[in-house]
Short mmCIF file of C-alpha atoms and ligand atoms in Angstrom, two decimals:
data_model
loop_
_atom_site.label_atom_id
_atom_site.label_comp_id
_atom_site.label_asym_id
_atom_site.label_seq_id
_atom_site.Cartn_x
_atom_site.Cartn_y
_atom_site.Cartn_z
CA UNK A 1261 -18.02 -44.64 32.35
CA UNK A 1262 -19.79 -44.11 29.06
CA UNK A 1263 -21.91 -47.10 28.10
CA UNK A 1264 -21.82 -47.53 24.34
CA UNK A 1265 -24.43 -49.33 22.29
CA UNK A 1266 -24.30 -49.86 18.57
CA UNK A 1267 -27.20 -48.88 16.40
CA UNK A 1268 -27.82 -48.87 12.69
CA UNK A 1269 -31.05 -46.93 12.91
CA UNK A 1270 -31.57 -43.55 11.33
CA UNK A 1271 -30.15 -40.93 13.64
CA UNK A 1272 -33.45 -39.09 14.05
CA UNK A 1273 -35.15 -42.14 15.49
CA UNK A 1274 -32.82 -42.07 18.49
CA UNK A 1275 -34.18 -41.78 22.02
CA UNK A 1276 -31.02 -39.96 23.12
CA UNK A 1277 -31.24 -36.39 24.42
CA UNK A 1278 -28.61 -35.23 22.01
CA UNK A 1279 -27.14 -35.93 18.60
CA UNK A 1280 -23.50 -35.32 17.80
CA UNK A 1281 -21.43 -34.95 14.67
CA UNK A 1282 -17.67 -34.57 14.56
CA UNK A 1283 -16.98 -32.66 11.36
CA UNK A 1284 -14.20 -31.36 9.21
CA UNK A 1285 -14.48 -27.61 8.78
CA UNK A 1286 -15.38 -27.77 5.11
CA UNK A 1287 -19.05 -28.23 6.01
CA UNK A 1288 -19.30 -31.11 3.61
CA UNK A 1289 -22.19 -32.35 5.65
CA UNK A 1290 -22.78 -36.06 6.01
CA UNK A 1291 -26.01 -37.26 4.45
CA UNK A 1292 -27.64 -38.02 7.77
CA UNK A 1293 -26.82 -34.57 9.11
CA UNK A 1294 -28.51 -33.06 6.07
CA UNK A 1295 -31.54 -35.12 6.99
CA UNK A 1296 -31.46 -33.80 10.52
CA UNK A 1297 -31.24 -30.29 9.12
CA UNK A 1298 -34.11 -30.83 6.70
CA UNK A 1299 -36.34 -32.13 9.46
CA UNK A 1300 -35.47 -29.87 12.35
CA UNK A 1301 -33.44 -26.88 11.14
CA UNK A 1302 -33.40 -26.16 7.39
CA UNK A 1303 -31.18 -23.09 7.86
CA UNK A 1304 -28.45 -25.09 9.59
CA UNK A 1305 -25.69 -24.43 7.06
CA UNK A 1306 -26.31 -20.71 7.09
CA UNK A 1307 -26.38 -20.75 10.87
CA UNK A 1308 -23.06 -22.58 11.06
CA UNK A 1309 -21.47 -19.99 8.79
CA UNK A 1310 -22.98 -17.18 10.84
CA UNK A 1311 -21.61 -18.68 14.05
CA UNK A 1312 -18.13 -18.87 12.51
CA UNK A 1313 -18.00 -22.59 12.99
CA UNK A 1314 -14.46 -22.58 11.72
CA UNK A 1315 -12.55 -22.59 14.96
CA UNK A 1316 -9.89 -24.96 16.16
CA UNK A 1317 -10.16 -28.66 16.84
CA UNK A 1318 -12.64 -29.26 19.62
CA UNK A 1319 -14.59 -26.04 19.05
CA UNK A 1320 -18.26 -26.73 19.10
CA UNK A 1321 -21.82 -25.61 18.62
CA UNK A 1322 -24.72 -26.81 20.74
CA UNK A 1323 -28.05 -26.17 19.05
CA UNK A 1324 -31.39 -26.96 20.70
CA UNK A 1325 -33.81 -28.41 18.15
CA UNK A 1326 -37.28 -29.85 18.00
CA UNK A 1327 -38.53 -32.66 15.89
CA UNK A 1328 -42.21 -33.36 16.31
CA UNK A 1329 -42.72 -33.72 20.05
CA UNK A 1330 -39.08 -34.44 20.79
CA UNK A 1331 -36.59 -31.80 21.81
CA UNK A 1332 -32.92 -32.59 21.43
CA UNK A 1333 -29.57 -30.84 21.27
CA UNK A 1334 -27.42 -31.03 18.18
CA UNK A 1335 -23.71 -30.96 18.96
CA UNK A 1336 -21.36 -30.08 16.12
CA UNK A 1337 -17.67 -30.38 16.91
CA UNK A 1338 -14.66 -29.44 14.81
CA UNK A 1339 -12.46 -32.38 13.96
CA UNK A 1340 -9.98 -30.85 11.56
CA UNK A 1341 -9.24 -28.27 8.96
CA UNK A 1342 -10.62 -28.25 5.46
CA UNK A 1343 -7.11 -28.69 4.07
CA UNK A 1344 -6.40 -31.81 6.14
CA UNK A 1345 -6.06 -34.82 3.85
CA UNK A 1346 -5.80 -37.09 6.83
CA UNK A 1347 -6.98 -36.21 10.30
CA UNK A 1348 -4.86 -37.23 13.26
CA UNK A 1349 -6.50 -39.69 15.60
CA UNK A 1350 -5.54 -37.34 18.42
CA UNK A 1351 -7.90 -34.72 16.92
CA UNK A 1352 -10.66 -37.30 17.14
CA UNK A 1353 -9.80 -37.99 20.78
CA UNK A 1354 -9.98 -34.29 21.61
CA UNK A 1355 -13.21 -33.69 19.70
CA UNK A 1356 -14.81 -36.63 21.48
CA UNK A 1357 -13.49 -35.35 24.81
CA UNK A 1358 -15.10 -31.96 24.12
CA UNK A 1359 -18.41 -33.66 23.37
CA UNK A 1360 -18.44 -35.55 26.68
CA UNK A 1361 -17.47 -32.44 28.65
CA UNK A 1362 -20.23 -30.43 26.94
CA UNK A 1363 -22.79 -33.09 27.77
CA UNK A 1364 -21.76 -33.07 31.41
CA UNK A 1365 -21.90 -29.26 31.61
CA UNK A 1366 -25.39 -29.31 30.15
CA UNK A 1367 -26.52 -32.23 32.34
CA UNK A 1368 -27.23 -34.35 29.31
CA UNK A 1369 -27.01 -38.07 29.93
CA UNK A 1370 -27.31 -39.57 26.47
CA UNK A 1371 -26.06 -38.93 22.97
CA UNK A 1372 -26.35 -40.48 19.55
CA UNK A 1373 -23.05 -40.19 17.73
CA UNK A 1374 -22.32 -41.15 14.18
CA UNK A 1375 -19.01 -42.99 14.12
CA UNK A 1376 -16.92 -41.13 11.53
CA UNK A 1377 -15.41 -42.99 8.63
CA UNK A 1378 -12.22 -44.68 9.85
CA UNK A 1379 -10.47 -43.99 6.56
CA UNK A 1380 -10.53 -40.30 7.50
CA UNK A 1381 -7.88 -41.13 10.06
CA UNK A 1382 -6.04 -43.78 8.09
CA UNK A 1383 -6.82 -46.42 10.74
CA UNK A 1384 -8.95 -49.54 10.82
CA UNK A 1385 -12.51 -49.65 12.12
CA UNK A 1386 -11.72 -51.75 15.18
CA UNK A 1387 -9.06 -49.32 16.36
CA UNK A 1388 -11.33 -46.31 15.84
CA UNK A 1389 -14.05 -48.02 17.89
CA UNK A 1390 -11.54 -48.94 20.60
CA UNK A 1391 -10.33 -45.35 20.81
CA UNK A 1392 -13.93 -44.15 20.98
CA UNK A 1393 -14.63 -46.37 23.98
CA UNK A 1394 -11.40 -45.39 25.73
CA UNK A 1395 -11.60 -41.65 25.21
CA UNK A 1396 -15.32 -41.23 25.94
CA UNK A 1397 -14.90 -42.81 29.37
CA UNK A 1398 -11.60 -41.07 30.03
CA UNK A 1399 -13.38 -37.77 29.45
CA UNK A 1400 -16.31 -38.65 31.70
CA UNK A 1401 -14.05 -39.45 34.68
CA UNK A 1402 -13.89 -37.02 37.56
CA UNK A 1403 -12.62 -37.51 41.08
CA UNK A 1404 -15.59 -36.27 43.13
CA UNK A 1405 -15.80 -38.79 45.99
CA UNK A 1406 -15.47 -36.05 48.58
CA UNK A 1407 -17.67 -33.39 47.03
CA UNK A 1408 -20.96 -33.23 48.92
CA UNK A 1409 -22.69 -30.46 46.98
CA UNK A 1410 -24.71 -32.29 44.31
CA UNK A 1411 -24.72 -29.27 42.02
CA UNK A 1412 -20.96 -29.54 41.71
CA UNK A 1413 -21.08 -33.16 40.64
CA UNK A 1414 -21.43 -34.24 37.04
CA UNK A 1415 -22.92 -37.45 35.76
CA UNK A 1416 -20.10 -39.84 34.90
CA UNK A 1417 -22.40 -42.62 33.74
CA UNK A 1418 -23.46 -41.48 30.32
CA UNK A 1419 -24.86 -43.50 27.49
CA UNK A 1420 -23.87 -43.30 23.87
CA UNK A 1421 -25.68 -44.73 20.90
CA UNK A 1422 -23.01 -45.23 18.29
CA UNK A 1423 -24.56 -45.10 14.83
CA UNK A 1424 -22.78 -47.20 12.26
CA UNK A 1425 -23.68 -48.66 8.91
CA UNK A 1426 -23.71 -52.44 8.91
CA UNK A 1427 -20.28 -52.77 7.35
CA UNK A 1428 -17.62 -53.99 9.76
CA UNK A 1429 -19.97 -54.31 12.69
CA UNK A 1430 -17.96 -57.28 14.01
CA UNK A 1431 -14.67 -55.38 14.03
CA UNK A 1432 -16.31 -52.40 15.65
CA UNK A 1433 -17.81 -54.57 18.38
CA UNK A 1434 -14.42 -56.13 19.08
CA UNK A 1435 -12.77 -52.72 19.23
CA UNK A 1436 -15.40 -51.43 21.65
CA UNK A 1437 -14.94 -54.46 23.86
CA UNK A 1438 -11.19 -54.06 24.01
CA UNK A 1439 -11.47 -50.30 24.59
CA UNK A 1440 -13.90 -50.87 27.43
CA UNK A 1441 -11.54 -53.30 29.15
CA UNK A 1442 -8.70 -50.79 28.84
CA UNK A 1443 -10.61 -47.77 30.10
CA UNK A 1444 -12.24 -49.56 33.01
CA UNK A 1445 -8.79 -50.27 34.40
CA UNK A 1446 -7.51 -46.87 33.36
CA UNK A 1447 -10.16 -44.98 35.32
CA UNK A 1448 -9.60 -47.30 38.26
CA UNK A 1449 -5.90 -46.45 38.19
CA UNK A 1450 -6.73 -42.74 38.04
CA UNK A 1451 -8.95 -43.16 41.08
CA UNK A 1452 -6.13 -44.82 43.06
CA UNK A 1453 -3.85 -41.90 42.16
CA UNK A 1454 -6.47 -39.29 43.02
CA UNK A 1455 -7.22 -40.83 46.41
CA UNK A 1456 -5.52 -38.82 49.18
CA UNK A 1457 -2.45 -40.49 50.66
CA UNK A 1458 -4.24 -41.26 53.90
CA UNK A 1459 -6.74 -43.46 52.05
CA UNK A 1460 -4.22 -45.09 49.78
CA UNK A 1461 -1.11 -46.20 51.66
CA UNK A 1462 1.23 -48.98 50.51
CA UNK A 1463 -1.08 -51.42 52.31
CA UNK A 1464 -4.15 -50.44 50.30
CA UNK A 1465 -2.30 -50.31 47.00
CA UNK A 1466 -0.87 -53.79 47.62
CA UNK A 1467 -4.40 -54.94 48.43
CA UNK A 1468 -5.64 -53.62 45.06
CA UNK A 1469 -2.91 -55.63 43.33
CA UNK A 1470 -3.97 -58.77 45.21
CA UNK A 1471 -7.58 -58.21 44.15
CA UNK A 1472 -6.53 -57.95 40.50
CA UNK A 1473 -4.50 -61.14 40.78
CA UNK A 1474 -7.36 -63.05 42.42
CA UNK A 1475 -9.94 -61.87 39.94
CA UNK A 1476 -7.96 -62.37 36.75
CA UNK A 1477 -5.73 -65.30 37.60
CA UNK A 1478 -2.35 -63.62 37.93
CA UNK A 1479 0.29 -64.90 40.32
CA UNK A 1480 0.89 -62.46 43.17
CA UNK A 1481 3.80 -62.36 45.60
CA UNK A 1482 3.86 -59.67 48.26
CA UNK A 1483 6.66 -59.01 50.70
CA UNK A 1484 6.08 -56.94 53.85
CA UNK A 1485 8.58 -54.57 55.47
CA UNK A 1486 10.14 -57.24 57.67
CA UNK A 1487 10.74 -59.45 54.65
CA UNK A 1488 12.04 -56.52 52.60
CA UNK A 1489 14.56 -55.74 55.34
CA UNK A 1490 15.56 -59.39 55.68
CA UNK A 1491 16.08 -59.77 51.92
CA UNK A 1492 18.55 -56.90 51.89
CA UNK A 1493 16.47 -54.44 49.92
CA UNK A 1494 18.30 -51.52 51.47
CA UNK A 1495 16.78 -48.92 49.16
CA UNK A 1496 13.16 -49.66 49.96
CA UNK A 1497 14.06 -50.14 53.64
CA UNK A 1498 15.81 -46.78 53.81
CA UNK A 1499 12.86 -44.94 52.26
CA UNK A 1500 10.20 -46.67 54.34
CA UNK A 1501 11.97 -46.53 57.72
CA UNK A 1502 10.84 -42.95 58.40
CA UNK A 1503 7.17 -43.78 57.88
CA UNK A 1504 4.62 -45.11 60.36
CA UNK A 1505 3.14 -47.27 57.60
CA UNK A 1506 4.84 -50.46 56.44
CA UNK A 1507 6.14 -50.79 52.91
CA UNK A 1508 5.20 -53.52 50.44
CA UNK A 1509 7.06 -55.12 47.55
CA UNK A 1510 4.54 -56.42 45.04
CA UNK A 1511 5.10 -58.84 42.17
CA UNK A 1512 2.37 -59.77 39.68
CA UNK A 1513 3.08 -62.36 37.00
CA UNK A 1514 1.19 -62.99 33.79
CA UNK A 1515 1.97 -66.15 31.84
CA UNK A 1516 1.83 -66.29 28.06
CA UNK A 1517 -0.15 -69.09 26.38
CA UNK A 1518 3.12 -70.42 24.89
CA UNK A 1519 6.02 -71.42 27.12
CA UNK A 1520 8.63 -70.18 24.66
CA UNK A 1521 7.26 -66.61 24.71
CA UNK A 1522 9.58 -63.72 25.59
CA UNK A 1523 9.53 -62.23 29.08
CA UNK A 1524 9.34 -58.52 29.86
CA UNK A 1525 9.37 -56.77 33.23
CA UNK A 1526 7.36 -53.64 34.03
CA UNK A 1527 8.53 -51.75 37.11
CA UNK A 1528 6.59 -48.84 38.67
CA UNK A 1529 7.49 -46.30 41.33
CA UNK A 1530 4.99 -46.53 44.17
CA UNK A 1531 5.59 -43.72 46.64
CA UNK A 1532 2.11 -43.16 48.05
CA UNK A 1533 3.25 -39.86 49.51
CA UNK A 1534 6.53 -38.01 48.96
CA UNK A 1535 7.23 -35.42 51.63
CA UNK A 1536 10.89 -35.46 50.63
CA UNK A 1537 11.84 -37.09 53.93
CA UNK A 1538 14.40 -35.15 56.01
CA UNK A 1539 15.38 -33.26 52.82
CA UNK A 1540 11.84 -32.01 53.13
CA UNK A 1541 10.02 -30.42 50.20
CA UNK A 1542 8.75 -26.84 50.29
CA UNK A 1543 4.99 -26.73 50.96
CA UNK A 1544 3.91 -25.99 47.39
CA UNK A 1545 5.97 -28.82 45.94
CA UNK A 1546 4.35 -31.27 48.37
CA UNK A 1547 0.74 -30.41 47.51
CA UNK A 1548 0.28 -33.07 44.85
CA UNK A 1549 2.71 -35.68 46.10
CA UNK A 1550 -0.03 -38.27 46.50
CA UNK A 1551 0.58 -38.67 42.76
CA UNK A 1552 4.01 -40.20 43.36
CA UNK A 1553 2.64 -43.75 42.99
CA UNK A 1554 1.38 -43.12 39.45
CA UNK A 1555 3.97 -45.43 37.90
CA UNK A 1556 3.04 -48.34 40.16
CA UNK A 1557 -0.66 -47.73 39.58
CA UNK A 1558 -0.26 -47.72 35.79
CA UNK A 1559 1.84 -50.88 35.85
CA UNK A 1560 -0.67 -52.82 37.96
CA UNK A 1561 -3.60 -51.46 35.96
CA UNK A 1562 -1.89 -52.59 32.74
CA UNK A 1563 -1.60 -56.07 34.26
CA UNK A 1564 -5.33 -56.13 34.89
CA UNK A 1565 -5.95 -55.28 31.23
CA UNK A 1566 -3.40 -57.72 29.87
CA UNK A 1567 -4.73 -60.57 31.97
CA UNK A 1568 -7.96 -60.10 29.98
CA UNK A 1569 -6.42 -59.50 26.55
CA UNK A 1570 -3.99 -62.44 26.74
CA UNK A 1571 -0.92 -61.39 24.73
CA UNK A 1572 1.67 -64.05 23.91
CA UNK A 1573 4.37 -62.64 26.17
CA UNK A 1574 5.23 -63.28 29.81
CA UNK A 1575 5.03 -60.20 31.97
CA UNK A 1576 6.42 -59.57 35.43
CA UNK A 1577 5.16 -56.41 37.14
CA UNK A 1578 7.15 -55.20 40.12
CA UNK A 1579 5.98 -52.31 42.24
CA UNK A 1580 7.85 -51.24 45.38
CA UNK A 1581 5.39 -49.32 47.58
CA UNK A 1582 6.32 -46.93 50.38
CA UNK A 1583 5.74 -43.54 51.94
CA UNK A 1584 8.65 -41.09 52.10
CA UNK A 1585 8.41 -39.32 55.46
CA UNK A 1586 10.66 -37.49 57.92
CA UNK A 1587 10.89 -38.78 61.50
CA UNK A 1588 13.38 -39.58 64.22
CA UNK A 1589 14.04 -42.88 62.53
CA UNK A 1590 14.23 -41.55 58.98
CA UNK A 1591 17.24 -41.99 56.71
CA UNK A 1592 19.61 -39.04 56.99
CA UNK A 1593 21.53 -37.24 54.27
CA UNK A 1594 25.00 -38.79 54.27
CA UNK A 1595 23.76 -42.28 55.09
CA UNK A 1596 25.09 -45.09 52.93
CA UNK A 1597 22.79 -47.93 51.96
CA UNK A 1598 23.21 -51.31 50.27
CA UNK A 1599 20.77 -52.54 47.62
CA UNK A 1600 19.47 -56.01 46.79
CA UNK A 1601 22.23 -56.55 44.19
CA UNK A 1602 24.98 -55.63 46.68
CA UNK A 1603 25.80 -52.18 45.28
CA UNK A 1604 25.96 -49.23 47.66
CA UNK A 1605 24.79 -45.62 47.41
CA UNK A 1606 25.36 -42.47 49.35
CA UNK A 1607 22.05 -40.77 50.10
CA UNK A 1608 22.83 -37.08 49.86
CA UNK A 1609 19.21 -36.09 49.44
CA UNK A 1610 16.33 -38.12 50.87
CA UNK A 1611 13.96 -36.53 48.34
CA UNK A 1612 15.64 -38.52 45.56
CA UNK A 1613 13.88 -41.59 46.98
CA UNK A 1614 12.28 -43.01 43.85
CA UNK A 1615 15.56 -44.29 42.42
CA UNK A 1616 16.31 -46.00 45.76
CA UNK A 1617 13.18 -48.15 45.78
CA UNK A 1618 13.44 -48.77 42.03
CA UNK A 1619 17.05 -49.95 42.41
CA UNK A 1620 15.86 -52.87 44.54
CA UNK A 1621 12.97 -53.62 42.19
CA UNK A 1622 15.20 -53.67 39.10
CA UNK A 1623 17.81 -55.80 40.90
CA UNK A 1624 15.12 -58.25 41.93
CA UNK A 1625 13.75 -58.43 38.38
CA UNK A 1626 17.08 -59.24 36.72
CA UNK A 1627 18.07 -61.71 39.43
CA UNK A 1628 14.89 -63.81 39.43
CA UNK A 1629 13.77 -63.74 35.79
CA UNK A 1630 15.36 -64.33 32.42
CA UNK A 1631 14.28 -61.08 30.84
CA UNK A 1632 14.15 -59.81 27.27
CA UNK A 1633 13.53 -56.25 28.42
CA UNK A 1634 12.72 -54.04 31.40
CA UNK A 1635 10.64 -50.88 31.25
CA UNK A 1636 10.12 -48.71 34.29
CA UNK A 1637 7.60 -45.92 34.84
CA UNK A 1638 8.34 -43.38 37.53
CA UNK A 1639 7.38 -39.88 38.61
CA UNK A 1640 11.08 -39.50 39.16
CA UNK A 1641 12.27 -35.91 38.68
CA UNK A 1642 11.02 -32.36 38.65
CA UNK A 1643 13.78 -31.80 36.09
CA UNK A 1644 11.92 -33.94 33.56
CA UNK A 1645 8.65 -32.12 34.23
CA UNK A 1646 10.43 -28.82 33.61
CA UNK A 1647 12.14 -30.02 30.47
CA UNK A 1648 9.12 -31.51 28.69
CA UNK A 1649 6.08 -30.12 30.52
CA UNK A 1650 2.85 -32.09 30.82
CA UNK A 1651 2.57 -33.51 27.29
CA UNK A 1652 5.49 -35.92 26.84
CA UNK A 1653 7.23 -38.29 29.21
CA UNK A 1654 11.00 -38.50 29.08
CA UNK A 1655 12.27 -41.76 27.62
CA UNK A 1656 15.83 -42.85 28.40
CA UNK A 1657 17.35 -45.95 26.88
CA UNK A 1658 20.45 -47.18 25.12
CA UNK A 1659 18.52 -49.88 23.27
CA UNK A 1660 17.22 -48.65 19.93
CA UNK A 1661 15.05 -51.71 19.38
CA UNK A 1662 13.20 -51.16 22.63
CA UNK A 1663 12.92 -47.43 21.89
CA UNK A 1664 11.32 -48.18 18.52
CA UNK A 1665 8.78 -50.47 20.12
CA UNK A 1666 7.94 -47.86 22.74
CA UNK A 1667 7.63 -45.15 20.10
CA UNK A 1668 5.24 -47.31 18.09
CA UNK A 1669 3.18 -48.06 21.22
CA UNK A 1670 3.18 -44.36 22.04
CA UNK A 1671 1.79 -43.42 18.61
CA UNK A 1672 -1.01 -45.95 18.83
CA UNK A 1673 -1.94 -45.39 22.45
CA UNK A 1674 -1.79 -41.60 22.72
CA UNK A 1675 0.60 -41.73 25.70
CA UNK A 1676 3.36 -39.61 24.19
CA UNK A 1677 7.06 -40.20 24.82
CA UNK A 1678 10.09 -38.11 23.92
CA UNK A 1679 13.53 -39.65 23.85
CA UNK A 1680 16.19 -37.82 25.84
CA UNK A 1681 19.93 -38.24 25.20
CA UNK A 1682 21.25 -41.12 27.26
CA UNK A 1683 24.95 -40.95 26.61
CA UNK A 1684 27.55 -42.46 28.94
CA UNK A 1685 29.10 -39.01 29.43
CA UNK A 1686 26.33 -38.32 31.95
CA UNK A 1687 27.39 -41.24 34.15
CA UNK A 1688 30.08 -39.15 35.86
CA UNK A 1689 27.34 -37.08 37.50
CA UNK A 1690 26.47 -39.74 40.08
CA UNK A 1691 29.97 -40.57 41.32
CA UNK A 1692 30.45 -40.76 45.07
CA UNK A 1693 33.63 -40.46 47.17
CA UNK A 1694 32.34 -42.88 49.79
CA UNK A 1695 30.01 -45.35 48.03
CA UNK A 1696 29.53 -46.93 44.59
CA UNK A 1697 27.20 -44.16 43.47
CA UNK A 1698 25.42 -41.11 44.84
CA UNK A 1699 21.65 -40.59 44.74
CA UNK A 1700 21.82 -37.06 43.33
CA UNK A 1701 23.66 -35.73 40.27
CA UNK A 1702 26.53 -33.23 40.35
CA UNK A 1703 26.01 -29.48 40.07
CA UNK A 1704 28.29 -29.29 37.05
CA UNK A 1705 26.59 -31.94 34.90
CA UNK A 1706 23.02 -31.03 35.93
CA UNK A 1707 20.53 -32.87 33.61
CA UNK A 1708 18.61 -34.24 36.60
CA UNK A 1709 16.25 -36.46 34.61
CA UNK A 1710 19.04 -38.16 32.69
CA UNK A 1711 21.38 -38.66 35.64
CA UNK A 1712 18.49 -40.29 37.55
CA UNK A 1713 18.12 -42.65 34.58
CA UNK A 1714 21.80 -43.56 34.83
CA UNK A 1715 21.39 -44.27 38.53
CA UNK A 1716 18.77 -46.86 37.62
CA UNK A 1717 20.88 -48.36 34.87
CA UNK A 1718 23.27 -49.66 37.54
CA UNK A 1719 20.68 -52.24 38.51
CA UNK A 1720 19.62 -53.88 35.24
CA UNK A 1721 22.82 -55.72 34.29
CA UNK A 1722 22.79 -56.40 30.53
CA UNK A 1723 19.03 -56.54 30.08
CA UNK A 1724 17.68 -54.05 27.47
CA UNK A 1725 16.25 -51.26 29.58
CA UNK A 1726 14.09 -48.20 29.07
CA UNK A 1727 13.25 -45.68 31.77
CA UNK A 1728 10.20 -43.43 31.42
CA UNK A 1729 10.13 -40.37 33.64
CA UNK A 1730 6.43 -39.52 33.97
CA UNK A 1731 6.74 -36.73 36.57
CA UNK A 1732 5.26 -34.17 34.17
CA UNK A 1733 2.51 -36.23 32.58
CA UNK A 1734 0.95 -38.17 35.45
CA UNK A 1735 -1.19 -35.46 36.98
CA UNK A 1736 -2.97 -32.17 36.13
CA UNK A 1737 -2.48 -31.97 32.38
CA UNK A 1738 -4.09 -28.78 31.05
CA UNK A 1739 -5.93 -28.14 27.76
CA UNK A 1740 -6.55 -31.72 26.69
CA UNK A 1741 -10.30 -32.16 26.64
CA UNK A 1742 -10.40 -35.80 27.69
CA UNK A 1743 -8.05 -35.38 30.68
CA UNK A 1744 -8.78 -32.53 33.10
CA UNK A 1745 -7.82 -32.12 36.76
CA UNK A 1746 -5.95 -34.82 38.65
CA UNK A 1747 -4.63 -38.17 37.53
CA UNK A 1748 -4.20 -39.02 33.85
CA UNK A 1749 -3.36 -42.70 34.23
CA UNK A 1750 -0.42 -42.10 31.91
CA UNK A 1751 1.43 -45.26 30.97
CA UNK A 1752 -1.34 -47.82 31.16
CA UNK A 1753 -2.37 -47.39 27.53
CA UNK A 1754 1.30 -47.36 26.52
CA UNK A 1755 2.21 -50.58 28.33
CA UNK A 1756 -0.87 -52.35 27.01
CA UNK A 1757 0.03 -51.45 23.41
CA UNK A 1758 3.65 -52.42 24.00
CA UNK A 1759 2.72 -55.84 25.32
CA UNK A 1760 0.02 -56.50 22.72
CA UNK A 1761 2.39 -55.75 19.84
CA UNK A 1762 5.63 -57.09 21.35
CA UNK A 1763 8.20 -58.17 18.77
N1 LIG B 968 8.53 -37.35 43.31
C1 LIG B 968 9.55 -36.41 43.03
C2 LIG B 968 9.54 -35.93 41.57
C3 LIG B 968 8.30 -35.21 41.10
C4 LIG B 968 8.29 -33.84 40.99
C5 LIG B 968 7.19 -35.92 40.71
C6 LIG B 968 7.16 -33.20 40.51
C7 LIG B 968 6.06 -35.28 40.24
C8 LIG B 968 6.05 -33.91 40.13
C9 LIG B 968 10.92 -37.03 43.29
O1 LIG B 968 10.98 -37.98 44.30
C10 LIG B 968 11.84 -35.92 43.71
O2 LIG B 968 11.57 -35.30 44.70
N2 LIG B 968 12.90 -35.69 42.94
C11 LIG B 968 13.84 -34.68 43.23
C12 LIG B 968 15.22 -35.21 42.93
C13 LIG B 968 16.35 -34.32 43.38
C14 LIG B 968 16.39 -34.23 44.89
C15 LIG B 968 17.64 -34.88 42.85
C16 LIG B 968 13.53 -33.48 42.36
O3 LIG B 968 13.18 -33.64 41.19
O4 LIG B 968 13.64 -32.35 42.86
ZN1 LIG B 969 11.22 -37.15 46.24
ZN1 LIG B 970 9.19 -39.03 44.61
#
């Protein structure tokens, strides 16, 4: 985490080892940077020109300087082009991410950063401060629990002195506070995802949910495998039966301050390891399948945040947790199963297991709660990852109002969504000769991401529903400075924004 402290002192009086400016490429240097230059490097402007400091967003210079007895590094990072009237907040995120990564590479633990003018980005000061807190700590995160060579570790606990003028200090403080709450949970979620499947089974993940509930006053209900079987959750049972580890069905409930508030359900896929089951995956496709609980992790992490931010909306979070393993007891292709709502499915491929556990979770949600909407997050299909790559999740919904809310939350949070067509024509793909539906789509209709979405839609009755396929975005996203290897925690920021701004 990056610990941020506000300061209104002149930047040169900082005790930090480095000073950073995020700049537009027009070199219109902020007054305080001119002061730094005058004191420690009068030829700075010429130097910047010489070094072709005109690269793309995130490009940077690191200049060692001396000022009296103190030696410090001046970081200059490109934030946008000269022609930009308004700079996207995403450019700010990436520039800030570059700064944190540069500090870690250079083993620098502290920085003084001048918070840029929020009007640059056409946002308010609180939001800019919140994004600063979130992104700085996102960038500092690395999963290194199992690396023993100290030289390969980087310091994740950095400190940042954020230089502001006195105006709007209150708003900035509030934004920082909110951002810190969000990113603490976000990095925790990323750690759960990054933990190897042997350290994070359904039992451990359910335990994390219990801890959140206890600490922040959420109601928790957890069913074990015996109870899941007895309740008729045939999807979760069928996926878990091949595994040595028991499954869990976890419900967390947050209550709004007002009784009359709307109620929304968040559902997350929690496969702690997906081998494919008897329809076993090829070795390469299995390598990262500890990530297959990313949806569940994001949903429960969002609950931890929301329990602290107190939106006026009731939220039910449901996360079915299981391994998907082959064994003598495992579900076989051709088996027919019955879900919690009574519908049946033919399991032609045991690797399409996510929709099976989600079917029970969605059925449970609509049966036990009077819902205004359901949103699910799932690393559901390779097809979605191929279609959109690592930068956008696939959003499927027939409810324009819900889509608009998700798109707005996406813009604010930075978790990007892209709406896929979700037309009833695709429904024919999951017909079965021997059961109500089949768990894989037909060869002729293809569109694997969308047909998986239609499978899920069988279990939500009339409740407005949106499905987010996060298979591409949950893990190993290249070329975004504040992400890096491993888990991204995708979805937590999105769900938090959605709940906080629910209409
Ligand atoms: N967990 C996978 C999807 C996945 C792929 C997640 C890549 C993250 C990265 C899912 O359970 C799966 O195996 N889906 C199958 C469905 C198919 C058998 C219809 C797939 O996409 O191949
Ligand atoms: Zn699978
Ligand atoms: Zn899976």
